[in-house]
PDB file of C-alpha atoms and ligand atoms in Angstrom:
ATOM      1  CA  MET A 104       0.000   0.000   0.000  1.00 91.00           C
ATOM      2  CA  ASP A 105       1.371   3.390  -0.991  1.00 92.00           C
ATOM      3  CA  ILE A 106       1.208   5.788   1.999  1.00 92.00           C
ATOM      4  CA  PRO A 107       2.489   9.256   1.116  1.00 89.00           C
ATOM      5  CA  ARG A 108       1.738  10.856   4.511  1.00 92.00           C
ATOM      6  CA  LYS A 109       2.725   8.355   7.180  1.00 91.00           C
ATOM      7  CA  ASP A 110       2.780  10.787  10.119  1.00 94.00           C
ATOM      8  CA  PHE A 111      -0.944  11.221   9.916  1.00 96.00           C
ATOM      9  CA  PHE A 112      -1.522   7.591  10.799  1.00 97.00           C
ATOM     10  CA  ASP A 113       0.739   7.856  13.809  1.00 97.00           C
ATOM     11  CA  VAL A 114      -1.359  10.820  14.997  1.00 97.00           C
ATOM     12  CA  ILE A 115      -4.567   8.796  14.673  1.00 97.00           C
ATOM     13  CA  GLY A 116      -3.009   5.842  16.453  1.00 97.00           C
ATOM     14  CA  SER A 117      -1.482   7.903  19.255  1.00 96.00           C
ATOM     15  CA  ARG A 118      -4.666   9.716  20.235  1.00 97.00           C
ATOM     16  CA  ARG A 119      -6.037   8.762  23.613  1.00 96.00           C
ATOM     17  CA  SER A 120      -8.514  10.483  25.853  1.00 97.00           C
ATOM     18  CA  VAL A 121      -6.137  12.212  28.272  1.00 97.00           C
ATOM     19  CA  ARG A 122      -7.545  12.859  31.748  1.00 97.00           C
ATOM     20  CA  TYR A 123      -4.535  14.246  33.630  1.00 97.00           C
ATOM     21  CA  PHE A 124      -2.987  17.559  32.622  1.00 97.00           C
ATOM     22  CA  LYS A 125       0.000  19.665  33.645  1.00 96.00           C
ATOM     23  CA  PRO A 126      -0.659  23.227  34.845  1.00 96.00           C
ATOM     24  CA  GLN A 127       1.393  24.470  31.850  1.00 97.00           C
ATOM     25  CA  PRO A 128      -0.601  26.884  29.647  1.00 98.00           C
ATOM     26  CA  VAL A 129      -1.174  26.124  25.964  1.00 98.00           C
ATOM     27  CA  GLU A 130       0.276  28.567  23.467  1.00 98.00           C
ATOM     28  CA  PRO A 131      -2.515  30.668  21.870  1.00 98.00           C
ATOM     29  CA  GLU A 132      -1.300  29.708  18.398  1.00 98.00           C
ATOM     30  CA  LYS A 133      -1.832  26.025  19.237  1.00 98.00           C
ATOM     31  CA  VAL A 134      -5.331  26.740  20.521  1.00 98.00           C
ATOM     32  CA  GLU A 135      -6.110  28.608  17.334  1.00 98.00           C
ATOM     33  CA  THR A 136      -4.721  25.787  15.213  1.00 98.00           C
ATOM     34  CA  VAL A 137      -7.043  23.311  16.933  1.00 98.00           C
ATOM     35  CA  LEU A 138     -10.005  25.621  16.301  1.00 98.00           C
ATOM     36  CA  GLN A 139      -9.002  26.241  12.692  1.00 98.00           C
ATOM     37  CA  ALA A 140      -8.916  22.468  12.131  1.00 98.00           C
ATOM     38  CA  ALA A 141     -12.501  22.212  13.379  1.00 98.00           C
ATOM     39  CA  ARG A 142     -13.575  25.189  11.256  1.00 98.00           C
ATOM     40  CA  ILE A 143     -12.393  23.558   8.053  1.00 98.00           C
ATOM     41  CA  ALA A 144     -13.915  20.145   8.823  1.00 98.00           C
ATOM     42  CA  SER A 145     -16.631  18.909   6.481  1.00 96.00           C
ATOM     43  CA  HIS A 146     -19.992  20.528   7.214  1.00 94.00           C
ATOM     44  CA  MET A 147     -23.442  19.290   6.151  1.00 90.00           C
ATOM     45  CA  GLY A 148     -24.534  21.354   3.157  1.00 88.00           C
ATOM     46  CA  ASN A 149     -21.710  23.590   4.308  1.00 93.00           C
ATOM     47  CA  ALA A 150     -24.075  24.840   6.996  1.00 90.00           C
ATOM     48  CA  ASN A 151     -21.157  25.945   9.198  1.00 94.00           C
ATOM     49  CA  ALA A 152     -23.310  25.416  12.257  1.00 97.00           C
ATOM     50  CA  VAL A 153     -20.565  24.418  14.681  1.00 98.00           C
ATOM     51  CA  GLN A 154     -19.373  27.030  17.129  1.00 98.00           C
ATOM     52  CA  ALA A 155     -17.356  27.021  20.337  1.00 98.00           C
ATOM     53  CA  ILE A 156     -16.577  29.118  23.367  1.00 98.00           C
ATOM     54  CA  VAL A 157     -12.984  28.892  24.554  1.00 98.00           C
ATOM     55  CA  PHE A 158     -11.760  29.853  27.992  1.00 98.00           C
ATOM     56  CA  THR A 159      -8.818  29.339  30.323  1.00 98.00           C
ATOM     57  CA  ASP A 160      -9.761  31.217  33.495  1.00 97.00           C
ATOM     58  CA  LYS A 161     -10.359  29.609  36.870  1.00 97.00           C
ATOM     59  CA  GLU A 162     -13.503  31.613  37.569  1.00 98.00           C
ATOM     60  CA  THR A 163     -15.358  30.193  34.547  1.00 98.00           C
ATOM     61  CA  LYS A 164     -14.071  26.708  35.376  1.00 98.00           C
ATOM     62  CA  GLU A 165     -15.622  27.056  38.844  1.00 98.00           C
ATOM     63  CA  LYS A 166     -18.957  27.917  37.224  1.00 98.00           C
ATOM     64  CA  LEU A 167     -18.705  24.941  34.884  1.00 98.00           C
ATOM     65  CA  LYS A 168     -17.652  22.320  37.445  1.00 97.00           C
ATOM     66  CA  PRO A 169     -21.072  21.902  39.136  1.00 97.00           C
ATOM     67  CA  VAL A 170     -22.754  21.222  35.789  1.00 97.00           C
ATOM     68  CA  VAL A 171     -20.390  18.645  34.309  1.00 97.00           C
ATOM     69  CA  SER A 172     -20.571  14.951  35.108  1.00 93.00           C
ATOM     70  CA  PRO A 173     -18.765  14.466  38.439  1.00 94.00           C
ATOM     71  CA  PHE A 174     -16.029  12.297  36.895  1.00 96.00           C
ATOM     72  CA  ASN A 175     -15.198  15.202  34.602  1.00 98.00           C
ATOM     73  CA  ILE A 176     -14.567  17.733  37.377  1.00 97.00           C
ATOM     74  CA  PRO A 177     -10.847  16.849  37.744  1.00 97.00           C
ATOM     75  CA  ILE A 178     -10.469  17.135  33.973  1.00 98.00           C
ATOM     76  CA  VAL A 179     -11.986  20.632  33.943  1.00 98.00           C
ATOM     77  CA  ASP A 180      -9.839  21.560  36.926  1.00 97.00           C
ATOM     78  CA  MET A 181      -6.568  20.432  35.378  1.00 97.00           C
ATOM     79  CA  ALA A 182      -6.899  21.276  31.679  1.00 98.00           C
ATOM     80  CA  ALA A 183      -5.357  24.591  30.665  1.00 98.00           C
ATOM     81  CA  VAL A 184      -7.997  25.248  28.009  1.00 98.00           C
ATOM     82  CA  ILE A 185     -11.670  24.370  27.871  1.00 98.00           C
ATOM     83  CA  ILE A 186     -13.628  24.392  24.634  1.00 98.00           C
ATOM     84  CA  VAL A 187     -17.415  24.342  24.835  1.00 98.00           C
ATOM     85  CA  TRP A 188     -18.755  23.094  21.527  1.00 98.00           C
ATOM     86  CA  PHE A 189     -22.274  23.938  20.440  1.00 98.00           C
ATOM     87  CA  ILE A 190     -24.388  23.972  17.321  1.00 97.00           C
ATOM     88  CA  GLU A 191     -26.244  26.946  15.959  1.00 96.00           C
ATOM     89  CA  ARG A 192     -29.514  25.710  14.484  1.00 95.00           C
ATOM     90  CA  ASP A 193     -30.263  28.982  12.661  1.00 94.00           C
ATOM     91  CA  ALA A 194     -27.241  28.400  10.471  1.00 95.00           C
ATOM     92  CA  TRP A 195     -29.203  25.495   9.081  1.00 95.00           C
ATOM     93  CA  TYR A 196     -32.594  27.127   8.727  1.00 96.00           C
ATOM     94  CA  ASN A 197     -31.468  30.578   7.594  1.00 96.00           C
ATOM     95  CA  GLU A 198     -28.223  30.043   5.749  1.00 95.00           C
ATOM     96  CA  ILE A 199     -28.031  26.585   4.223  1.00 95.00           C
ATOM     97  CA  ALA A 200     -29.421  27.650   0.837  1.00 96.00           C
ATOM     98  CA  ASP A 201     -26.883  30.485   0.600  1.00 96.00           C
ATOM     99  CA  HIS A 202     -24.046  28.136   1.499  1.00 96.00           C
ATOM    100  CA  LEU A 203     -25.184  25.616  -1.098  1.00 97.00           C
ATOM    101  CA  ALA A 204     -25.492  28.329  -3.736  1.00 97.00           C
ATOM    102  CA  HIS A 205     -21.980  29.436  -2.871  1.00 97.00           C
ATOM    103  CA  LEU A 206     -20.741  25.859  -3.323  1.00 97.00           C
ATOM    104  CA  TYR A 207     -22.474  25.829  -6.698  1.00 97.00           C
ATOM    105  CA  LYS A 208     -20.864  29.089  -7.791  1.00 97.00           C
ATOM    106  CA  LEU A 209     -17.456  27.709  -6.809  1.00 96.00           C
ATOM    107  CA  GLY A 210     -17.974  24.518  -8.793  1.00 97.00           C
ATOM    108  CA  ALA A 211     -17.944  22.268  -5.721  1.00 97.00           C
ATOM    109  CA  VAL A 212     -21.431  20.993  -6.582  1.00 97.00           C
ATOM    110  CA  ASN A 213     -22.350  20.883 -10.254  1.00 98.00           C
ATOM    111  CA  PRO A 214     -25.080  20.154 -12.840  1.00 98.00           C
ATOM    112  CA  SER A 215     -23.356  16.785 -13.448  1.00 98.00           C
ATOM    113  CA  HIS A 216     -24.917  15.704 -10.134  1.00 98.00           C
ATOM    114  CA  GLY A 217     -28.225  17.475 -10.588  1.00 97.00           C
ATOM    115  CA  TRP A 218     -27.353  20.742  -8.883  1.00 98.00           C
ATOM    116  CA  SER A 219     -28.525  24.135 -10.164  1.00 98.00           C
ATOM    117  CA  LEU A 220     -29.348  27.426  -8.467  1.00 98.00           C
ATOM    118  CA  ASP A 221     -33.007  26.765  -9.236  1.00 98.00           C
ATOM    119  CA  PHE A 222     -32.840  23.321  -7.604  1.00 98.00           C
ATOM    120  CA  ILE A 223     -31.162  24.802  -4.512  1.00 97.00           C
ATOM    121  CA  GLU A 224     -33.691  27.612  -4.130  1.00 97.00           C
ATOM    122  CA  ASN A 225     -36.889  25.765  -5.051  1.00 98.00           C
ATOM    123  CA  ALA A 226     -36.254  22.148  -4.061  1.00 97.00           C
ATOM    124  CA  ALA A 227     -33.335  21.783  -1.622  1.00 97.00           C
ATOM    125  CA  LYS A 228     -34.092  24.874   0.466  1.00 96.00           C
ATOM    126  CA  PRO A 229     -37.802  24.165   1.155  1.00 97.00           C
ATOM    127  CA  ARG A 230     -37.054  20.524   1.919  1.00 97.00           C
ATOM    128  CA  LEU A 231     -34.040  21.066   4.171  1.00 96.00           C
ATOM    129  CA  THR A 232     -35.592  23.924   6.078  1.00 96.00           C
ATOM    130  CA  SER A 233     -38.797  21.961   6.703  1.00 97.00           C
ATOM    131  CA  PHE A 234     -37.002  19.457   8.929  1.00 96.00           C
ATOM    132  CA  PRO A 235     -38.094  19.571  12.571  1.00 96.00           C
ATOM    133  CA  THR A 236     -35.555  20.914  15.063  1.00 95.00           C
ATOM    134  CA  GLU A 237     -34.952  17.425  16.527  1.00 95.00           C
ATOM    135  CA  ALA A 238     -33.884  16.150  13.101  1.00 95.00           C
ATOM    136  CA  VAL A 239     -31.672  19.185  12.512  1.00 95.00           C
ATOM    137  CA  ASP A 240     -30.037  18.807  15.939  1.00 94.00           C
ATOM    138  CA  PHE A 241     -29.401  15.145  15.178  1.00 94.00           C
ATOM    139  CA  MET A 242     -27.754  15.962  11.858  1.00 94.00           C
ATOM    140  CA  LEU A 243     -25.779  18.859  13.237  1.00 95.00           C
ATOM    141  CA  SER A 244     -24.450  16.732  16.074  1.00 93.00           C
ATOM    142  CA  CYS A 245     -22.781  14.687  13.339  1.00 95.00           C
ATOM    143  CA  GLU A 246     -21.354  17.900  11.898  1.00 95.00           C
ATOM    144  CA  SER A 247     -20.026  18.888  15.316  1.00 97.00           C
ATOM    145  CA  GLY A 248     -18.547  15.403  15.770  1.00 97.00           C
ATOM    146  CA  MET A 249     -16.590  15.817  12.557  1.00 97.00           C
ATOM    147  CA  ALA A 250     -15.262  19.176  13.716  1.00 98.00           C
ATOM    148  CA  MET A 251     -14.376  17.837  17.163  1.00 98.00           C
ATOM    149  CA  ALA A 252     -12.569  14.850  15.662  1.00 98.00           C
ATOM    150  CA  GLN A 253     -10.413  17.151  13.547  1.00 98.00           C
ATOM    151  CA  ALA A 254      -9.764  19.316  16.588  1.00 98.00           C
ATOM    152  CA  GLN A 255      -8.682  16.266  18.616  1.00 98.00           C
ATOM    153  CA  LEU A 256      -6.305  14.926  15.994  1.00 98.00           C
ATOM    154  CA  THR A 257      -4.813  18.370  15.501  1.00 98.00           C
ATOM    155  CA  ALA A 258      -4.249  18.643  19.245  1.00 98.00           C
ATOM    156  CA  VAL A 259      -2.366  15.337  19.187  1.00 97.00           C
ATOM    157  CA  ALA A 260      -0.281  16.489  16.212  1.00 97.00           C
ATOM    158  CA  LEU A 261       0.633  19.584  18.243  1.00 98.00           C
ATOM    159  CA  GLY A 262       1.799  17.485  21.192  1.00 97.00           C
ATOM    160  CA  LEU A 263      -1.266  18.205  23.328  1.00 98.00           C
ATOM    161  CA  GLY A 264      -3.574  15.971  25.314  1.00 97.00           C
ATOM    162  CA  VAL A 265      -7.298  16.194  24.738  1.00 98.00           C
ATOM    163  CA  CYS A 266     -10.488  14.694  26.160  1.00 98.00           C
ATOM    164  CA  SER A 267     -14.164  15.227  25.432  1.00 98.00           C
ATOM    165  CA  PHE A 268     -16.407  15.678  28.437  1.00 98.00           C
ATOM    166  CA  ALA A 269     -20.147  15.635  29.019  1.00 96.00           C
ATOM    167  CA  GLY A 270     -22.243  18.032  31.038  1.00 96.00           C
ATOM    168  CA  ILE A 271     -25.794  19.186  31.659  1.00 96.00           C
ATOM    169  CA  GLY A 272     -26.652  20.930  28.389  1.00 96.00           C
ATOM    170  CA  PRO A 273     -29.322  23.406  29.531  1.00 96.00           C
ATOM    171  CA  LYS A 274     -27.230  24.520  32.514  1.00 97.00           C
ATOM    172  CA  ILE A 275     -24.099  24.907  30.412  1.00 97.00           C
ATOM    173  CA  SER A 276     -26.124  26.927  27.900  1.00 97.00           C
ATOM    174  CA  GLU A 277     -27.230  29.174  30.744  1.00 97.00           C
ATOM    175  CA  ILE A 278     -23.671  29.759  32.007  1.00 97.00           C
ATOM    176  CA  PHE A 279     -22.472  30.811  28.574  1.00 97.00           C
ATOM    177  CA  ASN A 280     -25.648  32.720  27.614  1.00 97.00           C
ATOM    178  CA  LEU A 281     -26.346  30.550  24.592  1.00 97.00           C
ATOM    179  CA  PRO A 282     -29.467  31.754  22.756  1.00 97.00           C
ATOM    180  CA  ASP A 283     -32.375  29.326  22.208  1.00 95.00           C
ATOM    181  CA  HIS A 284     -31.300  28.468  18.673  1.00 95.00           C
ATOM    182  CA  CYS A 285     -27.973  27.168  19.994  1.00 97.00           C
ATOM    183  CA  ARG A 286     -27.449  23.836  21.674  1.00 96.00           C
ATOM    184  CA  PHE A 287     -24.507  22.650  23.730  1.00 97.00           C
ATOM    185  CA  VAL A 288     -22.969  19.500  22.282  1.00 97.00           C
ATOM    186  CA  TRP A 289     -19.892  18.553  24.279  1.00 97.00           C
ATOM    187  CA  GLY A 290     -16.988  19.986  26.201  1.00 98.00           C
ATOM    188  CA  MET A 291     -13.350  19.479  25.307  1.00 98.00           C
ATOM    189  CA  ALA A 292     -10.357  19.715  27.619  1.00 98.00           C
ATOM    190  CA  LEU A 293      -7.028  20.645  26.109  1.00 98.00           C
ATOM    191  CA  GLY A 294      -3.595  20.861  27.654  1.00 98.00           C
ATOM    192  CA  TYR A 295      -0.188  19.315  28.060  1.00 98.00           C
ATOM    193  CA  ALA A 296      -0.696  15.758  29.266  1.00 97.00           C
ATOM    194  CA  ALA A 297       0.546  14.813  32.719  1.00 96.00           C
ATOM    195  CA  GLU A 298       0.086  11.140  31.842  1.00 95.00           C
ATOM    196  CA  ASP A 299       1.898   9.360  29.045  1.00 91.00           C
ATOM    197  CA  ALA A 300      -0.974   8.746  26.690  1.00 80.00           C
ATOM    198  CA  LEU A 301       0.769   5.686  25.283  1.00 85.00           C
ATOM    199  CA  THR A 302       1.538   3.780  28.504  1.00 84.00           C
ATOM    200  CA  GLY A 303      -1.733   1.884  28.746  1.00 82.00           C
ATOM    201  CA  GLY A 304      -1.801   0.951  25.067  1.00 88.00           C
ATOM    202  CA  GLN A 305      -4.542   1.693  22.591  1.00 94.00           C
ATOM    203  CA  ARG A 306      -7.955   1.373  24.184  1.00 93.00           C
ATOM    204  CA  PRO A 307      -9.912  -1.693  23.129  1.00 92.00           C
ATOM    205  CA  ARG A 308     -12.491  -1.509  20.375  1.00 94.00           C
ATOM    206  CA  LYS A 309     -14.858  -4.143  19.050  1.00 95.00           C
ATOM    207  CA  PRO A 310     -13.364  -6.475  16.457  1.00 95.00           C
ATOM    208  CA  PHE A 311     -13.488  -5.258  12.850  1.00 97.00           C
ATOM    209  CA  GLU A 312     -15.825  -8.019  11.681  1.00 97.00           C
ATOM    210  CA  SER A 313     -18.300  -7.415  14.476  1.00 97.00           C
ATOM    211  CA  ILE A 314     -18.958  -3.820  13.390  1.00 97.00           C
ATOM    212  CA  TYR A 315     -18.499  -3.904   9.615  1.00 98.00           C
ATOM    213  CA  SER A 316     -20.728  -5.874   7.267  1.00 98.00           C
ATOM    214  CA  LYS A 317     -20.257  -6.730   3.637  1.00 98.00           C
ATOM    215  CA  ASP A 318     -23.213  -6.255   1.287  1.00 98.00           C
ATOM    216  CA  THR A 319     -25.858  -6.736   3.936  1.00 98.00           C
ATOM    217  CA  TYR A 320     -26.327  -6.305   7.663  1.00 97.00           C
ATOM    218  CA  GLY A 321     -24.859  -9.092   9.734  1.00 94.00           C
ATOM    219  CA  ASN A 322     -22.598 -10.511   7.038  1.00 97.00           C
ATOM    220  CA  PRO A 323     -19.200  -9.858   8.603  1.00 97.00           C
ATOM    221  CA  MET A 324     -16.583  -8.055   6.540  1.00 98.00           C
ATOM    222  CA  HIS A 325     -13.168  -9.500   7.270  1.00 97.00           C
ATOM    223  CA  SER A 326     -10.017  -7.516   7.802  1.00 97.00           C
ATOM    224  CA  ASP A 327      -6.858  -8.346   5.884  1.00 98.00           C
ATOM    225  CA  PRO A 328      -3.968  -9.357   8.172  1.00 97.00           C
ATOM    226  CA  GLN A 329      -1.513  -7.703   5.781  1.00 97.00           C
ATOM    227  CA  VAL A 330      -3.313  -4.378   6.052  1.00 97.00           C
ATOM    228  CA  VAL A 331      -3.323  -4.693   9.819  1.00 97.00           C
ATOM    229  CA  GLU A 332       0.390  -5.400   9.773  1.00 97.00           C
ATOM    230  CA  THR A 333       1.042  -2.288   7.678  1.00 97.00           C
ATOM    231  CA  LEU A 334      -1.116  -0.186  10.005  1.00 97.00           C
ATOM    232  CA  GLN A 335       0.846  -1.528  12.948  1.00 96.00           C
ATOM    233  CA  GLN A 336       4.109  -0.566  11.245  1.00 96.00           C
ATOM    234  CA  ILE A 337       2.946   3.028  10.767  1.00 96.00           C
ATOM    235  CA  ASN A 338       1.589   3.187  14.336  1.00 96.00           C
ATOM    236  CA  MET A 339      -2.062   3.575  13.486  1.00 97.00           C
ATOM    237  CA  ILE A 340      -2.928   0.304  15.160  1.00 97.00           C
ATOM    238  CA  GLN A 341      -0.960   0.149  18.371  1.00 95.00           C
ATOM    239  CA  GLY A 342      -0.546  -2.449  21.057  1.00 89.00           C
ATOM    240  CA  GLN A 343      -3.413  -3.115  23.417  1.00 87.00           C
ATOM    241  CA  VAL A 344      -3.214  -4.429  26.928  1.00 85.00           C
ATOM    242  CA  SER A 345      -5.807  -6.782  28.367  1.00 86.00           C
ATOM    243  CA  SER A 346      -5.537  -5.541  31.942  1.00 90.00           C
ATOM    244  CA  LEU A 347      -4.088  -2.752  34.037  1.00 92.00           C
ATOM    245  CA  THR A 348      -0.312  -3.073  33.891  1.00 90.00           C
ATOM    246  CA  PRO A 349       1.892  -2.282  36.914  1.00 92.00           C
ATOM    247  CA  GLU A 350       3.491   0.534  34.848  1.00 91.00           C
ATOM    248  CA  ARG A 351       0.129   2.135  34.118  1.00 92.00           C
ATOM    249  CA  LEU A 352      -0.990   1.761  37.744  1.00 94.00           C
ATOM    250  CA  GLU A 353       2.200   3.400  38.932  1.00 94.00           C
ATOM    251  CA  GLU A 354       1.700   6.221  36.469  1.00 94.00           C
ATOM    252  CA  ILE A 355      -1.963   6.792  37.385  1.00 94.00           C
ATOM    253  CA  ASN A 356      -1.075   6.958  41.062  1.00 96.00           C
ATOM    254  CA  ALA A 357       1.899   9.242  40.488  1.00 95.00           C
ATOM    255  CA  VAL A 358      -0.149  11.772  38.474  1.00 95.00           C
ATOM    256  CA  SER A 359      -3.091  11.460  40.881  1.00 96.00           C
ATOM    257  CA  ARG A 360      -0.791  12.179  43.862  1.00 95.00           C
ATOM    258  CA  ALA A 361       0.797  15.098  42.067  1.00 93.00           C
ATOM    259  CA  SER A 362      -2.648  16.509  41.255  1.00 92.00           C
ATOM    260  CA  GLY A 363      -4.063  16.000  44.762  1.00 93.00           C
ATOM    261  CA  LEU A 364      -6.510  13.331  43.549  1.00 95.00           C
ATOM    262  CA  PRO A 365      -7.250   9.984  45.220  1.00 95.00           C
ATOM    263  CA  GLU A 366      -5.008   7.107  44.210  1.00 96.00           C
ATOM    264  CA  ARG A 367      -6.249   3.819  42.797  1.00 94.00           C
ATOM    265  CA  THR A 368      -6.244   1.057  45.417  1.00 92.00           C
ATOM    266  CA  ASP A 369      -8.518  -1.648  43.974  1.00 89.00           C
TER     267      ASP A 369
HETATM  268  C1  FMN B 643     -18.591  12.186  22.180  1.00 56.66           C
HETATM  269  C2  FMN B 643     -17.673  11.701  23.256  1.00 56.66           C
HETATM  270  C3  FMN B 643     -17.919  12.026  24.567  1.00 56.66           C
HETATM  271  C4  FMN B 643     -17.071  11.629  25.591  1.00 56.66           C
HETATM  272  N1  FMN B 643     -17.343  12.032  26.873  1.00 56.66           N
HETATM  273  C5  FMN B 643     -16.451  11.738  27.850  1.00 56.66           C
HETATM  274  C6  FMN B 643     -16.652  12.218  29.178  1.00 56.66           C
HETATM  275  O1  FMN B 643     -17.650  12.850  29.496  1.00 56.66           O
HETATM  276  N2  FMN B 643     -15.685  11.955  30.100  1.00 56.66           N
HETATM  277  C7  FMN B 643     -14.578  11.228  29.817  1.00 56.66           C
HETATM  278  O2  FMN B 643     -13.748  11.032  30.705  1.00 56.66           O
HETATM  279  N3  FMN B 643     -14.388  10.721  28.558  1.00 56.66           N
HETATM  280  C8  FMN B 643     -15.281  10.982  27.582  1.00 56.66           C
HETATM  281  N4  FMN B 643     -15.074  10.522  26.305  1.00 56.66           N
HETATM  282  C9  FMN B 643     -13.905   9.689  26.028  1.00 56.66           C
HETATM  283  C10 FMN B 643     -14.281   8.238  25.899  1.00 56.66           C
HETATM  284  O3  FMN B 643     -14.683   7.747  27.135  1.00 56.66           O
HETATM  285  C11 FMN B 643     -13.099   7.533  25.276  1.00 56.66           C
HETATM  286  O4  FMN B 643     -13.328   7.578  23.913  1.00 56.66           O
HETATM  287  C12 FMN B 643     -12.866   6.146  25.763  1.00 56.66           C
HETATM  288  O5  FMN B 643     -12.269   6.256  27.004  1.00 56.66           O
HETATM  289  C13 FMN B 643     -12.006   5.385  24.790  1.00 56.66           C
HETATM  290  O6  FMN B 643     -10.669   5.796  24.873  1.00 56.66           O
HETATM  291  P1  FMN B 643      -9.804   6.701  23.900  1.00 56.66           P
HETATM  292  O7  FMN B 643     -10.574   7.937  23.539  1.00 56.66           O
HETATM  293  O8  FMN B 643      -8.639   7.000  24.786  1.00 56.66           O
HETATM  294  O9  FMN B 643      -9.421   5.904  22.719  1.00 56.66           O
HETATM  295  C14 FMN B 643     -15.940  10.860  25.281  1.00 56.66           C
HETATM  296  C15 FMN B 643     -15.704  10.481  23.953  1.00 56.66           C
HETATM  297  C16 FMN B 643     -16.553  10.897  22.949  1.00 56.66           C
HETATM  298  C17 FMN B 643     -16.273  10.497  21.536  1.00 56.66           C
END
């Protein structure tokens, strides 16, 4: 297999959800790079509905801590930068036709595929903007996932640790004064990792054939051992461990101690 950009695969393979961070601040240019990566992710109909609020101050962290899931409080505490991702539904309802028309004028979508300005204005626009808000939120959460994935991989490429974190949407919206047409999606912690993301190995995922089907649902698609071997060589597929190793336990307890968090004793 010809792989012109090998580094990229190492970035994918080396990403872990990092949950311990150093107090070290993140350079503003790195924060911007992460955000730029999300901005240029693929967007549905080019709706550009993904937005974020970025902050680093302790005061805002204190406001956020009571409304995130309890297991995320140490993450919010430690991470140098917090990104609050949300979707702006009006971008869909009010702007999608303009964005599509722009794509048409640029030659990104073309008559070869059935696109025309008339189709956009008189067929696509009425259809897309008739979707109920629940359907739009569902679709835009995919759009935000794409943006967040690009942000995460960019963070890894910049030598940063990153972890998504959940919280109570309506309360988070209140803290950040999000208008009704905006909806909180997920939080993201960013900073220099205090744990070695690679120590515990790549986190387990379901086997390839149990999640991918060929031709029809339930007919397992099989992975090619040679492909897997190549992906291992370029670090995209990395070693997994089947249980907590003494090295990882030592590391968890060392970073927990250093951060004033309880150690693992089970
Ligand atoms: C949308 C999304 C939300 C997540 N929310 C949380 C969270 O609230 N807290 C947390 O510690 N990890 C969260 N994670 C991280 C997952 O738990 C993580 O993917 C899992 O630990 C697998 O490990 P890995 O990301 O290191 O490969 C989230 C991941 C995703 C994709």
